[in-house]
């Protein structure tokens, strides 16, 4: 009998210890970060540093190097707004640097002022996705409305959107910043 009580108490204590507290967020947070999130100087390439100095619209968020060379992955910004689905890659070795795309902002030939307020976009996103267990962040940026053509900026067309997202980027909903149309959503779970 004493063993049963100890066993039951152990289970109750373990269950109580494993329960996560609910995340309570009373407000939303605007994401505005555009500075490098990793140190591009760690690669040791003067060519990369020189190129980044002439391209303030790039934000290095990941680097990798090995005996064959290095790679720097960059987010792309235009007038402070992020291109959500495009990544700019630098590849290099000792004395060379290569990029397989060009920064082409000519497709952004529309107003950068949204007609839909972020509060309305958050409301729309909450109707599409469950954000009850996460804090909500939002950011105004560009959504590639032309699909299945790769990451090349030259071949894509863009829309101004609000990206509404939870912690760590999931769930997320892209809401057209002018029409309120939901363009894409994902709960973060692989199906």
Backbone as a printed PyTorch tensor [residue, N CA C, xyz], in Angstrom:
tensor([[[  0.8110,  -1.1830,   0.0000],
         [  0.0000,   0.0000,   0.0000],
         [  0.8650,   1.2620,   0.0000]],

        [[  1.9100,   1.2400,   0.8210],
         [  2.8050,   2.3910,   0.8980],
         [  3.4990,   2.6200,  -0.4440]],

        [[  3.8630,   1.5240,  -1.1460],
         [  4.4910,   1.6400,  -2.4500],
         [  3.5340,   2.2640,  -3.4610]],

        [[  2.2620,   1.9340,  -3.3900],
         [  1.2700,   2.4990,  -4.3100],
         [  1.1340,   4.0080,  -4.1130]],

        [[  1.1350,   4.4520,  -2.8660],
         [  1.0170,   5.8860,  -2.5770],
         [  2.2480,   6.6200,  -3.0970]],

        [[  3.4200,   6.0670,  -2.8800],
         [  4.6540,   6.6740,  -3.3810],
         [  4.6270,   6.7300,  -4.9030]],

        [[  4.1690,   5.6480,  -5.5310],
         [  4.0810,   5.5950,  -6.9910],
         [  3.1250,   6.6610,  -7.5160]],

        [[  1.9730,   6.7880,  -6.9130],
         [  0.9770,   7.7870,  -7.3400],
         [  1.5110,   9.2010,  -7.1230]],

        [[  2.1370,   9.4570,  -6.0040],
         [  2.7050,  10.7750,  -5.7310],
         [  3.8090,  11.1130,  -6.7350]],

        [[  4.6120,  10.1390,  -7.0810],
         [  5.6720,  10.3590,  -8.0710],
         [  5.0720,  10.7570,  -9.4180]],

        [[  4.0350,  10.0820,  -9.8360],
         [  3.3810,  10.4050, -11.1060],
         [  2.7940,  11.8110, -11.0670]],

        [[  2.1490,  12.1710,  -9.9790],
         [  1.5560,  13.5080,  -9.8520],
         [  2.6370,  14.5820,  -9.8980]],

        [[  3.7270,  14.3620,  -9.2250],
         [  4.8240,  15.3380,  -9.2120],
         [  5.4280,  15.4730, -10.6050]],

        [[  5.6370,  14.3620, -11.2960],
         [  6.1900,  14.4110, -12.6510],
         [  5.2460,  15.1190, -13.6130]],

        [[  3.9560,  14.8690, -13.5060],
         [  3.0020,  15.5470, -14.3760],
         [  3.0060,  17.0490, -14.1230]],

        [[  3.0590,  17.4330, -12.8840],
         [  3.0720,  18.8600, -12.5460],
         [  4.3520,  19.5180, -13.0500]],

        [[  5.4650,  18.8050, -12.9810],
         [  6.7370,  19.3640, -13.4340],
         [  6.7950,  19.5040, -14.9460]],

        [[  6.0880,  18.6470, -15.6740],
         [  6.1480,  18.6590, -17.1350],
         [  5.1860,  19.6590, -17.7810]],

        [[  4.2400,  20.1550, -17.0290],
         [  3.2940,  21.0930, -17.6230],
         [  3.9720,  22.4280, -17.8770]],

        [[  3.7840,  22.9210, -19.0990],
         [  4.3280,  24.2290, -19.4480],
         [  3.2910,  25.2900, -19.1240]],

        [[  3.7790,  26.3970, -18.6550],
         [  2.8700,  27.4980, -18.3910],
         [  2.4360,  28.1180, -19.7010]],

        [[  1.2080,  28.5740, -19.7350],
         [  0.6820,  29.2100, -20.9360],
         [  1.4020,  30.5360, -21.1720]],

        [[  1.6480,  30.8180, -22.4180],
         [  2.2750,  32.0860, -22.7860],
         [  1.1820,  33.1320, -22.8920]],

        [[  1.3250,  34.1820, -22.1420],
         [  0.3300,  35.2420, -22.1790],
         [  0.9980,  36.4940, -22.7320]],

        [[  0.4950,  36.9560, -23.8530],
         [  1.0170,  38.1670, -24.4680],
         [ -0.1350,  39.1400, -24.6560]],

        [[  0.0110,  40.3020, -24.0890],
         [ -1.0350,  41.3080, -24.2080],
         [ -0.8480,  42.2140, -25.4130]],

        [[  0.3010,  42.1380, -26.0410],
         [  0.5580,  43.0300, -27.1650],
         [  1.2920,  42.2800, -28.2700]],

        [[  1.3830,  42.9260, -29.4170],
         [  2.1380,  42.3660, -30.5290],
         [  3.4310,  43.1550, -30.6720]],

        [[  4.4120,  42.5340, -31.3050],
         [  5.7230,  43.1530, -31.4520],
         [  6.0420,  43.3440, -32.9280]],

        [[  6.4660,  44.5500, -33.2920],
         [  6.8980,  44.7890, -34.6630],
         [  8.3550,  44.3640, -34.8020]],

        [[  8.6410,  43.5770, -35.8320],
         [ 10.0020,  43.1580, -36.1220],
         [ 10.6140,  44.1420, -37.1110]],

        [[ 11.7520,  44.7070, -36.7420],
         [ 12.4020,  45.7070, -37.5990],
         [ 13.8800,  45.4190, -37.8130]],

        [[ 14.3860,  44.3100, -37.2750],
         [ 15.8060,  44.0120, -37.3450],
         [ 16.2870,  43.9260, -38.7890]],

        [[ 17.4100,  44.5670, -39.0640],
         [ 18.0060,  44.5130, -40.4020],
         [ 19.5220,  44.3750, -40.3240]],

        [[ 20.0770,  44.3490, -39.1090],
         [ 21.5240,  44.1970, -38.9540],
         [ 21.8940,  42.7220, -39.0270]],

        [[ 23.1580,  42.4480, -39.3420],
         [ 23.6270,  41.0690, -39.4250],
         [ 23.3320,  40.3340, -38.1250]],

        [[ 22.8540,  39.1030, -38.2540],
         [ 22.5760,  38.3140, -37.0570],
         [ 23.7320,  37.3810, -36.7100]],

        [[ 24.6920,  37.2500, -37.6200],
         [ 25.9530,  36.5530, -37.3440],
         [ 27.0830,  37.4600, -37.8210]],

        [[ 28.2710,  37.1980, -37.3550],
         [ 29.4230,  38.0200, -37.7310],
         [ 29.9910,  37.5470, -39.0650]],

        [[ 29.8080,  38.3260, -40.1430],
         [ 30.3550,  37.9050, -41.4300],
         [ 31.8740,  37.9450, -41.4670]],

        [[ 32.4830,  38.6970, -40.5580],
         [ 33.9370,  38.7750, -40.4950],
         [ 34.5790,  37.4780, -40.0550]],

        [[ 33.7940,  36.6010, -39.4420],
         [ 34.3400,  35.3260, -38.9730],
         [ 34.7970,  34.4460, -40.1260]],

        [[ 34.2720,  34.6720, -41.3240],
         [ 34.7070,  33.9050, -42.4980],
         [ 36.1370,  34.2640, -42.8710]],

        [[ 36.5310,  35.5130, -42.6320],
         [ 37.8830,  35.9480, -42.9450],
         [ 38.0660,  36.3830, -44.3900]],

        [[ 36.9890,  36.8170, -45.0440],
         [ 37.0880,  37.2400, -46.4360],
         [ 36.9470,  38.7510, -46.5530]],

        [[ 38.0140,  39.4050, -46.9740],
         [ 37.9550,  40.8450, -47.2080],
         [ 36.9930,  41.1530, -48.3560]],

        [[ 36.9530,  40.2850, -49.3740],
         [ 36.0370,  40.4830, -50.4990],
         [ 34.5800,  40.5030, -50.0310]],

        [[ 34.2230,  39.6060, -49.1230],
         [ 32.8650,  39.5900, -48.5890],
         [ 32.5810,  40.8780, -47.8270]],

        [[ 33.5010,  41.2760, -46.9800],
         [ 33.2930,  42.4820, -46.1820],
         [ 33.1740,  43.7180, -47.0780]],

        [[ 33.9910,  43.7970, -48.1310],
         [ 33.9010,  44.9200, -49.0740],
         [ 32.5550,  44.9280, -49.7910]],

        [[ 32.0940,  43.7510, -50.2120],
         [ 30.8140,  43.6710, -50.9050],
         [ 29.6530,  44.0410, -49.9740]],

        [[ 29.6960,  43.5630, -48.7500],
         [ 28.6460,  43.8990, -47.7920],
         [ 28.6290,  45.3940, -47.4880]],

        [[ 29.8000,  46.0300, -47.4830],
         [ 29.8740,  47.4710, -47.2270],
         [ 29.1680,  48.2620, -48.3310]],

        [[ 29.1720,  47.7410, -49.5440],
         [ 28.4960,  48.4320, -50.6460],
         [ 27.0400,  47.9980, -50.8000]],

        [[ 26.6070,  47.0220, -50.0160],
         [ 25.2260,  46.5360, -50.0840],
         [ 24.5910,  46.5080, -48.6950]],

        [[ 24.2190,  47.6750, -48.1740],
         [ 23.6000,  47.7110, -46.8490],
         [ 22.2170,  47.0540, -46.8120]],

        [[ 21.6760,  46.7160, -47.9800],
         [ 20.3750,  46.0540, -48.0330],
         [ 20.4540,  44.5580, -47.7180]],

        [[ 21.6500,  44.0500, -47.4590],
         [ 21.8310,  42.6450, -47.1330],
         [ 22.0720,  42.4650, -45.6350]],

        [[ 21.4720,  41.4150, -45.0780],
         [ 21.6320,  41.0570, -43.6720],
         [ 22.1420,  39.6200, -43.6140]],

        [[ 23.3670,  39.4300, -43.2010],
         [ 23.9280,  38.0830, -43.0970],
         [ 23.2940,  37.3940, -41.8940]],

        [[ 22.6840,  36.2320, -42.1700],
         [ 22.0620,  35.4920, -41.0700],
         [ 22.6620,  34.0980, -40.8790]],

        [[ 23.5050,  33.6480, -41.8170],
         [ 24.1290,  32.3360, -41.6490],
         [ 25.4050,  32.2710, -42.4750]],

        [[ 26.4370,  31.6700, -41.9170],
         [ 27.6880,  31.4430, -42.6560],
         [ 28.1240,  30.0030, -42.4490]],

        [[ 28.8830,  29.5290, -43.4130],
         [ 29.4310,  28.1760, -43.3430],
         [ 30.7580,  28.1820, -44.0880]],

        [[ 31.7400,  27.5350, -43.5220],
         [ 33.0180,  27.4220, -44.2290],
         [ 33.6070,  26.0400, -43.9930]],

        [[ 34.3700,  25.5870, -45.0000],
         [ 35.0870,  24.3240, -44.8940],
         [ 36.3370,  24.4300, -45.7580]],

        [[ 36.9960,  23.3120, -46.0270],
         [ 38.2460,  23.3420, -46.7730],
         [ 38.0570,  23.7730, -48.2250]],

        [[ 36.8280,  23.7400, -48.7450],
         [ 36.5750,  24.0910, -50.1430],
         [ 36.1810,  25.5540, -50.3480]],

        [[ 35.7850,  26.2220, -49.2920],
         [ 35.3650,  27.6170, -49.4110],
         [ 34.3610,  27.9780, -48.3410]],

        [[ 33.5780,  28.9890, -48.6270],
         [ 32.6190,  29.4690, -47.6400],
         [ 31.3340,  29.9240, -48.3340]],

        [[ 30.2690,  30.0410, -47.5400],
         [ 28.9720,  30.5210, -48.0020],
         [ 28.4430,  31.4950, -46.9580]],

        [[ 27.8790,  32.5890, -47.4340],
         [ 27.1820,  33.5330, -46.5570],
         [ 25.7620,  33.6960, -47.0970]],

        [[ 24.7730,  33.4180, -46.2600],
         [ 23.3670,  33.5780, -46.6460],
         [ 22.8640,  34.8950, -46.0750]],

        [[ 22.1550,  35.6440, -46.9290],
         [ 21.7140,  36.9750, -46.5380],
         [ 20.2250,  37.1700, -46.7940]],

        [[ 19.5510,  37.8080, -45.8500],
         [ 18.2170,  38.3260, -46.1060],
         [ 18.3730,  39.5950, -46.9280]],

        [[ 17.3330,  39.9300, -47.6900],
         [ 17.3620,  41.1030, -48.5530],
         [ 16.3240,  42.1110, -48.0670]],

        [[ 16.7350,  43.3830, -48.0080],
         [ 15.8440,  44.4620, -47.6080],
         [ 15.8130,  45.5360, -48.6880]],

        [[ 14.6930,  46.2010, -48.7900],
         [ 14.5540,  47.3490, -49.6920],
         [ 13.7710,  48.4160, -48.9480]],

        [[ 14.4050,  49.5660, -48.7500],
         [ 13.8000,  50.6740, -48.0080],
         [ 13.2730,  50.2180, -46.6460]],

        [[ 14.0480,  49.3460, -46.0120],
         [ 13.7250,  48.8610, -44.6730],
         [ 12.7400,  47.7120, -44.6300]],

        [[ 12.2150,  47.2850, -45.7730],
         [ 11.2440,  46.1910, -45.8120],
         [ 11.9190,  44.9190, -46.3230]],

        [[ 11.5790,  43.8180, -45.7000],
         [ 12.2310,  42.5370, -45.9800],
         [ 11.5410,  41.7790, -47.1090]],

        [[ 12.3410,  41.1310, -47.9560],
         [ 11.8430,  40.1680, -48.9310],
         [ 11.7600,  38.8370, -48.1880]],

        [[ 10.5420,  38.3620, -47.9730],
         [ 10.3710,  37.2040, -47.1040],
         [ 10.8530,  35.8970, -47.7000]],

        [[ 10.7470,  35.7040, -48.9910],
         [ 11.0620,  34.4080, -49.5640],
         [ 12.3540,  34.3840, -50.3680]],

        [[ 13.0490,  35.4810, -50.4250],
         [ 14.2920,  35.5250, -51.1900],
         [ 15.4960,  35.5110, -50.2670]],

        [[ 16.5250,  34.8070, -50.6990],
         [ 17.7940,  34.7480, -49.9770],
         [ 18.8880,  35.0710, -50.9820]],

        [[ 19.8580,  35.8490, -50.5470],
         [ 20.9950,  36.1920, -51.3920],
         [ 22.1880,  35.4080, -50.8820]],

        [[ 22.8630,  34.6750, -51.7800],
         [ 24.0060,  33.8380, -51.4070],
         [ 25.3000,  34.4210, -51.9460]],

        [[ 26.3030,  34.4580, -51.0980],
         [ 27.6740,  34.6960, -51.5230],
         [ 28.4250,  33.3850, -51.3590]],

        [[ 29.2210,  33.0340, -52.3450],
         [ 30.0940,  31.8650, -52.2690],
         [ 31.5140,  32.3620, -52.5060]],

        [[ 32.4600,  31.7860, -51.8240],
         [ 33.8220,  32.2470, -52.0470],
         [ 34.8790,  31.2410, -51.6440]],

        [[ 36.0710,  31.5400, -52.1320],
         [ 37.2750,  30.8210, -51.7370],
         [ 38.3050,  31.8990, -51.4360]],

        [[ 39.5490,  31.5490, -51.3390],
         [ 40.6040,  32.4940, -50.9740],
         [ 40.5150,  33.8640, -51.6350]],

        [[ 40.6060,  33.9220, -52.9440],
         [ 40.6400,  35.2100, -53.6390],
         [ 39.4460,  35.4460, -54.5530]],

        [[ 38.3920,  34.6660, -54.4010],
         [ 37.2240,  34.8420, -55.2670],
         [ 35.9510,  34.9640, -54.4470]],

        [[ 34.9840,  35.6420, -55.0290],
         [ 33.6560,  35.7340, -54.4370],
         [ 32.6530,  35.7050, -55.5860]],

        [[ 31.5950,  34.9380, -55.4090],
         [ 30.5890,  34.7670, -56.4510],
         [ 29.2120,  34.8890, -55.8180]],

        [[ 28.2970,  35.4580, -56.5820],
         [ 26.8970,  35.4750, -56.1930],
         [ 26.1110,  35.0250, -57.4090]],

        [[ 25.1010,  34.1940, -57.1950],
         [ 24.3680,  33.6170, -58.3220],
         [ 23.0890,  34.3720, -58.6600]],

        [[ 22.8710,  35.4890, -58.0770],
         [ 21.7000,  36.3100, -58.3720],
         [ 22.1440,  37.7530, -58.3200]],

        [[ 21.2820,  38.6330, -58.7590],
         [ 21.5580,  40.0570, -58.6320],
         [ 20.4450,  40.6810, -57.8120]],

        [[ 20.7620,  41.7580, -57.1640],
         [ 19.7400,  42.4880, -56.4230],
         [ 18.9670,  43.3400, -57.4210]],

        [[ 17.7270,  42.9970, -57.6480],
         [ 16.9080,  43.6620, -58.6500],
         [ 15.6270,  44.1520, -57.9840]],

        [[ 15.5750,  45.4490, -57.7190],
         [ 14.4090,  46.0280, -57.0480],
         [ 13.4290,  46.6510, -58.0310]],

        [[ 13.6250,  46.4320, -59.3280],
         [ 12.7610,  47.0450, -60.3300],
         [ 11.3270,  46.5250, -60.2680]],

        [[ 11.1170,  45.3520, -59.6970],
         [  9.7620,  44.7930, -59.5780],
         [  8.9650,  45.4440, -58.4560]],

        [[  9.6340,  46.2420, -57.6360],
         [  8.9450,  46.9490, -56.5620],
         [  8.5750,  48.3350, -57.1000]],

        [[  7.5260,  48.3620, -57.8850],
         [  7.0880,  49.6060, -58.5140],
         [  5.6750,  49.9640, -58.0480]],

        [[  5.4550,  49.8110, -56.7440],
         [  4.1600,  50.1080, -56.1430],
         [  4.3850,  50.8180, -54.8150]],

        [[  3.3230,  51.3510, -54.2690],
         [  3.4120,  52.0940, -53.0070],
         [  3.8490,  51.1680, -51.8760]],

        [[  4.7070,  51.6840, -51.0170],
         [  5.1740,  50.9200, -49.8590],
         [  4.3960,  51.2830, -48.5960]],

        [[  3.2740,  51.9780, -48.7790],
         [  2.4150,  52.3550, -47.6610],
         [  1.1880,  51.4460, -47.6800]],

        [[  1.0210,  50.6250, -46.6500],
         [ -0.1200,  49.7060, -46.6390],
         [ -1.4350,  50.4380, -46.3830]],

        [[ -2.5090,  49.9440, -46.9780],
         [ -3.8320,  50.5010, -46.6780],
         [ -4.4850,  49.7320, -45.5340]],

        [[ -4.0030,  48.5210, -45.2660],
         [ -4.5010,  47.6980, -44.1670],
         [ -3.5880,  47.8960, -42.9620]],

        [[ -4.1660,  48.2590, -41.8350],
         [ -3.3820,  48.4350, -40.6080],
         [ -2.9210,  47.0700, -40.0900]],

        [[ -1.8020,  47.0700, -39.3670],
         [ -1.2790,  45.8010, -38.8620],
         [ -2.2580,  45.1470, -37.9050]],

        [[ -3.0080,  45.9430, -37.1460],
         [ -3.9870,  45.3700, -36.2140],
         [ -5.0390,  44.5520, -36.9770]],

        [[ -5.4490,  45.0680, -38.1240],
         [ -6.4270,  44.3410, -38.9400],
         [ -5.8130,  43.0670, -39.5160]],

        [[ -4.5510,  43.1410, -39.9120],
         [ -3.8590,  41.9560, -40.4280],
         [ -3.7240,  40.9000, -39.3350]],

        [[ -3.4400,  41.3130, -38.1030],
         [ -3.3530,  40.3740, -36.9810],
         [ -4.7080,  39.7100, -36.7590]],

        [[ -5.7640,  40.4810, -36.8190],
         [ -7.1200,  39.9420, -36.6520],
         [ -7.4230,  38.8880, -37.7270]],

        [[ -7.0880,  39.2040, -38.9670],
         [ -7.3020,  38.2560, -40.0750],
         [ -6.4750,  36.9890, -39.8540]],

        [[ -5.2210,  37.1580, -39.4460],
         [ -4.3400,  36.0010, -39.2210],
         [ -4.8730,  35.1080, -38.0990]],

        [[ -5.4200,  35.7080, -37.0600],
         [ -5.9750,  34.9240, -35.9470],
         [ -7.1900,  34.1100, -36.3760]],

        [[ -7.8940,  34.5710, -37.3830],
         [ -9.0250,  33.7990, -37.9010],
         [ -8.5470,  32.6060, -38.7160]],

        [[ -7.3270,  32.6850, -39.2420],
         [ -6.7820,  31.6330, -40.0960],
         [ -5.9270,  30.6130, -39.3480]],

        [[ -5.3390,  31.0370, -38.2420],
         [ -4.3610,  30.1950, -37.5560],
         [ -4.5110,  30.3930, -36.0520]],

        [[ -4.2010,  29.3640, -35.2930],
         [ -4.2900,  29.4240, -33.8430],
         [ -2.9900,  29.9990, -33.2700]],

        [[ -3.0820,  31.2010, -32.7210],
         [ -1.9320,  31.8610, -32.1000],
         [ -2.0640,  31.8860, -30.5750]],

        [[ -2.9440,  31.0590, -30.0100],
         [ -3.2370,  31.1400, -28.5750],
         [ -2.0740,  30.6980, -27.6820]],

        [[ -1.1250,  29.9300, -28.2180],
         [ -0.0260,  29.4200, -27.3960],
         [  1.3030,  30.0860, -27.7230]],

        [[  1.2450,  31.2680, -28.2990],
         [  2.4740,  31.9530, -28.6910],
         [  2.2570,  33.4610, -28.6700]],

        [[  3.3370,  34.1890, -28.5980],
         [  3.2700,  35.6420, -28.7500],
         [  3.2640,  35.9430, -30.2510]],

        [[  2.7300,  37.0930, -30.6090],
         [  2.5930,  37.4480, -32.0180],
         [  3.5230,  38.5930, -32.3710]],

        [[  4.2140,  38.4200, -33.5050],
         [  5.0520,  39.4750, -34.0790],
         [  4.5510,  39.7520, -35.4850]],

        [[  4.8500,  40.9420, -35.9660],
         [  4.4420,  41.2850, -37.3270],
         [  5.5430,  42.0810, -38.0000]],

        [[  5.5270,  42.0330, -39.3220],
         [  6.5130,  42.7710, -40.1000],
         [  5.9230,  43.0470, -41.4790]],

        [[  6.1650,  44.2500, -41.9730],
         [  5.7640,  44.6110, -43.3220],
         [  6.8980,  44.2650, -44.2650]],

        [[  6.5620,  43.6760, -45.4060],
         [  7.6040,  43.3000, -46.3440],
         [  7.0300,  42.8680, -47.6760]],

        [[  7.8420,  42.1060, -48.4190],
         [  7.4990,  41.7110, -49.7790],
         [  7.2950,  40.2060, -49.8770]],

        [[  6.2350,  39.8310, -50.5710],
         [  5.8780,  38.4430, -50.8090],
         [  5.9850,  38.1780, -52.2980]],

        [[  6.6820,  37.1190, -52.6800],
         [  6.8180,  36.7660, -54.0900],
         [  5.5300,  36.1040, -54.5480]],

        [[  4.7710,  36.8220, -55.3540],
         [  3.4760,  36.2970, -55.7810],
         [  3.5850,  35.3870, -56.9970]],

        [[  4.7550,  35.3020, -57.6050],
         [  4.9800,  34.3800, -58.7110],
         [  5.7230,  33.1840, -58.1470]],

        [[  5.1450,  32.0010, -58.2550],
         [  5.7100,  30.7970, -57.6380],
         [  6.4000,  29.8990, -58.6530]],

        [[  7.1140,  28.9050, -58.1360],
         [  7.7310,  27.8310, -58.9120],
         [  8.7300,  28.3160, -59.9520]],

        [[  9.4480,  29.3780, -59.6410],
         [ 10.4530,  29.8450, -60.5910],
         [ 11.8010,  30.0450, -59.9200]],

        [[ 11.9930,  29.4520, -58.7920],
         [ 13.2770,  29.5810, -58.1140],
         [ 13.3620,  30.8380, -57.2870]],

        [[ 14.5400,  31.1140, -56.8450],
         [ 14.7760,  32.2330, -55.9400],
         [ 15.2170,  33.4890, -56.6710]],

        [[ 15.2510,  33.4780, -57.9840],
         [ 15.7730,  34.6070, -58.7300],
         [ 14.8380,  35.8000, -58.6480]],

        [[ 15.3570,  36.9220, -58.1870],
         [ 14.5410,  38.1250, -58.0230],
         [ 14.0360,  38.6650, -59.3620]],

        [[ 14.8070,  38.4790, -60.4080],
         [ 14.4510,  39.0420, -61.7090],
         [ 13.1560,  38.4730, -62.2620]],

        [[ 12.8420,  37.2400, -61.9220],
         [ 11.6890,  36.5720, -62.5080],
         [ 10.4610,  36.5940, -61.6090]],

        [[ 10.5130,  37.2700, -60.4990],
         [  9.3900,  37.2520, -59.5710],
         [  8.6540,  38.5780, -59.5780]],

        [[  7.3850,  38.5190, -59.2310],
         [  6.6000,  39.7230, -58.9840],
         [  6.2490,  39.7150, -57.5000]],

        [[  6.0280,  40.8850, -56.9550],
         [  5.8800,  41.0140, -55.5130],
         [  4.6110,  41.7420, -55.1180]],

        [[  4.1970,  41.4670, -53.8880],
         [  3.0930,  42.1810, -53.2540],
         [  3.5810,  42.6740, -51.9000]],

        [[  3.0030,  43.7790, -51.4540],
         [  3.2700,  44.2750, -50.1130],
         [  2.3990,  43.4830, -49.1400]],

        [[  3.0200,  42.8980, -48.1100],
         [  2.2760,  42.0490, -47.1740],
         [  2.6640,  42.3280, -45.7330]],

        [[  1.7680,  41.9220, -44.8700],
         [  2.0730,  41.8120, -43.4470],
         [  2.3600,  40.3440, -43.1840]],

        [[  3.4890,  40.0610, -42.5480],
         [  3.7440,  38.6970, -42.0920],
         [  3.4390,  38.6830, -40.6050]],

        [[  2.4570,  37.8940, -40.2400],
         [  2.0640,  37.7320, -38.8390],
         [  2.6050,  36.3740, -38.4110]],

        [[  3.3930,  36.3430, -37.3310],
         [  4.0360,  35.0910, -36.9370],
         [  4.0760,  34.9280, -35.4300]],

        [[  4.2210,  33.6750, -35.0250],
         [  4.3940,  33.3410, -33.6180],
         [  5.8730,  33.2870, -33.2660]],

        [[  6.1520,  32.8810, -32.0440],
         [  7.5430,  32.7280, -31.5990],
         [  8.2800,  31.7840, -32.5420]],

        [[  9.5410,  32.0430, -32.7480],
         [ 10.3830,  31.2110, -33.6120],
         [  9.8630,  31.1220, -35.0430]],

        [[  9.0040,  32.0590, -35.4460],
         [  8.5450,  32.1220, -36.8280],
         [  7.3000,  31.3210, -37.1650]],

        [[  6.7780,  30.5250, -36.2260],
         [  5.6060,  29.6890, -36.4980],
         [  4.5770,  29.8390, -35.4030]],

        [[  3.3190,  29.7160, -35.7370],
         [  2.7600,  29.6870, -37.0870],
         [  2.9630,  31.0340, -37.7640]],

        [[  2.7100,  31.0670, -39.0900],
         [  2.7610,  32.3520, -39.7800],
         [  1.6390,  32.4580, -40.8010]],

        [[  1.2830,  33.7100, -41.0910],
         [  0.2700,  34.0090, -42.0970],
         [  0.7490,  35.2450, -42.8550]],

        [[  0.7500,  35.1720, -44.1920],
         [  1.0280,  36.3270, -45.0310],
         [ -0.3040,  36.9410, -45.4340]],

        [[ -0.5040,  38.2060, -45.0800],
         [ -1.7490,  38.9130, -45.3830],
         [ -1.4150,  40.0800, -46.3090]],

        [[ -2.0840,  40.1420, -47.4600],
         [ -1.8890,  41.2510, -48.3950],
         [ -2.1640,  42.5580, -47.6530]],

        [[ -1.2090,  43.4790, -47.6800],
         [ -1.2850,  44.7170, -46.9000],
         [ -2.2470,  45.7420, -47.4920]],

        [[ -2.8430,  45.4190, -48.6230],
         [ -3.8160,  46.3280, -49.2290],
         [ -5.2110,  45.7190, -49.3160]],

        [[ -5.3060,  44.4220, -49.5980],
         [ -6.6150,  43.7990, -49.7800],
         [ -7.0700,  42.9850, -48.5780]],

        [[ -6.1490,  42.5600, -47.7170],
         [ -6.4920,  41.6980, -46.5930],
         [ -6.5880,  40.2280, -46.9600]],

        [[ -6.2780,  39.8880, -48.1920],
         [ -6.3320,  38.4990, -48.6440],
         [ -5.1950,  37.7010, -48.0030]],

        [[ -5.5210,  36.4960, -47.5410],
         [ -4.4990,  35.5980, -47.0070],
         [ -3.8100,  34.9290, -48.1890]],

        [[ -2.5020,  35.1440, -48.3010],
         [ -1.7430,  34.6100, -49.4290],
         [ -1.0870,  33.2690, -49.1230]],

        [[ -0.7310,  33.0790, -47.8690],
         [ -0.0930,  31.8240, -47.4650],
         [ -0.1690,  31.7220, -45.9640]],

        [[ -0.2680,  30.4700, -45.4770],
         [ -0.2570,  30.2390, -44.0270],
         [  0.3590,  28.8870, -43.7530]],

        [[  0.9740,  28.7690, -42.5780],
         [  1.6080,  27.5090, -42.2050],
         [  1.6770,  27.4580, -40.6880]],

        [[  1.2760,  26.3140, -40.1340],
         [  1.2590,  26.1780, -38.6790],
         [  2.5850,  25.6930, -38.1050]],

        [[  3.5340,  25.3470, -38.9720],
         [  4.8420,  24.9140, -38.5040],
         [  4.9630,  23.4150, -38.3490]],

        [[  3.8790,  22.6840, -38.5850],
         [  3.8970,  21.2370, -38.4590],
         [  4.0470,  20.6110, -39.8330]],

        [[  4.9750,  19.6800, -39.9530],
         [  5.1790,  18.9820, -41.2220],
         [  4.0720,  17.9240, -41.3540]],

        [[  3.4750,  17.9150, -42.5150],
         [  2.3500,  16.9800, -42.7070],
         [  2.7800,  15.7270, -43.3810]]])
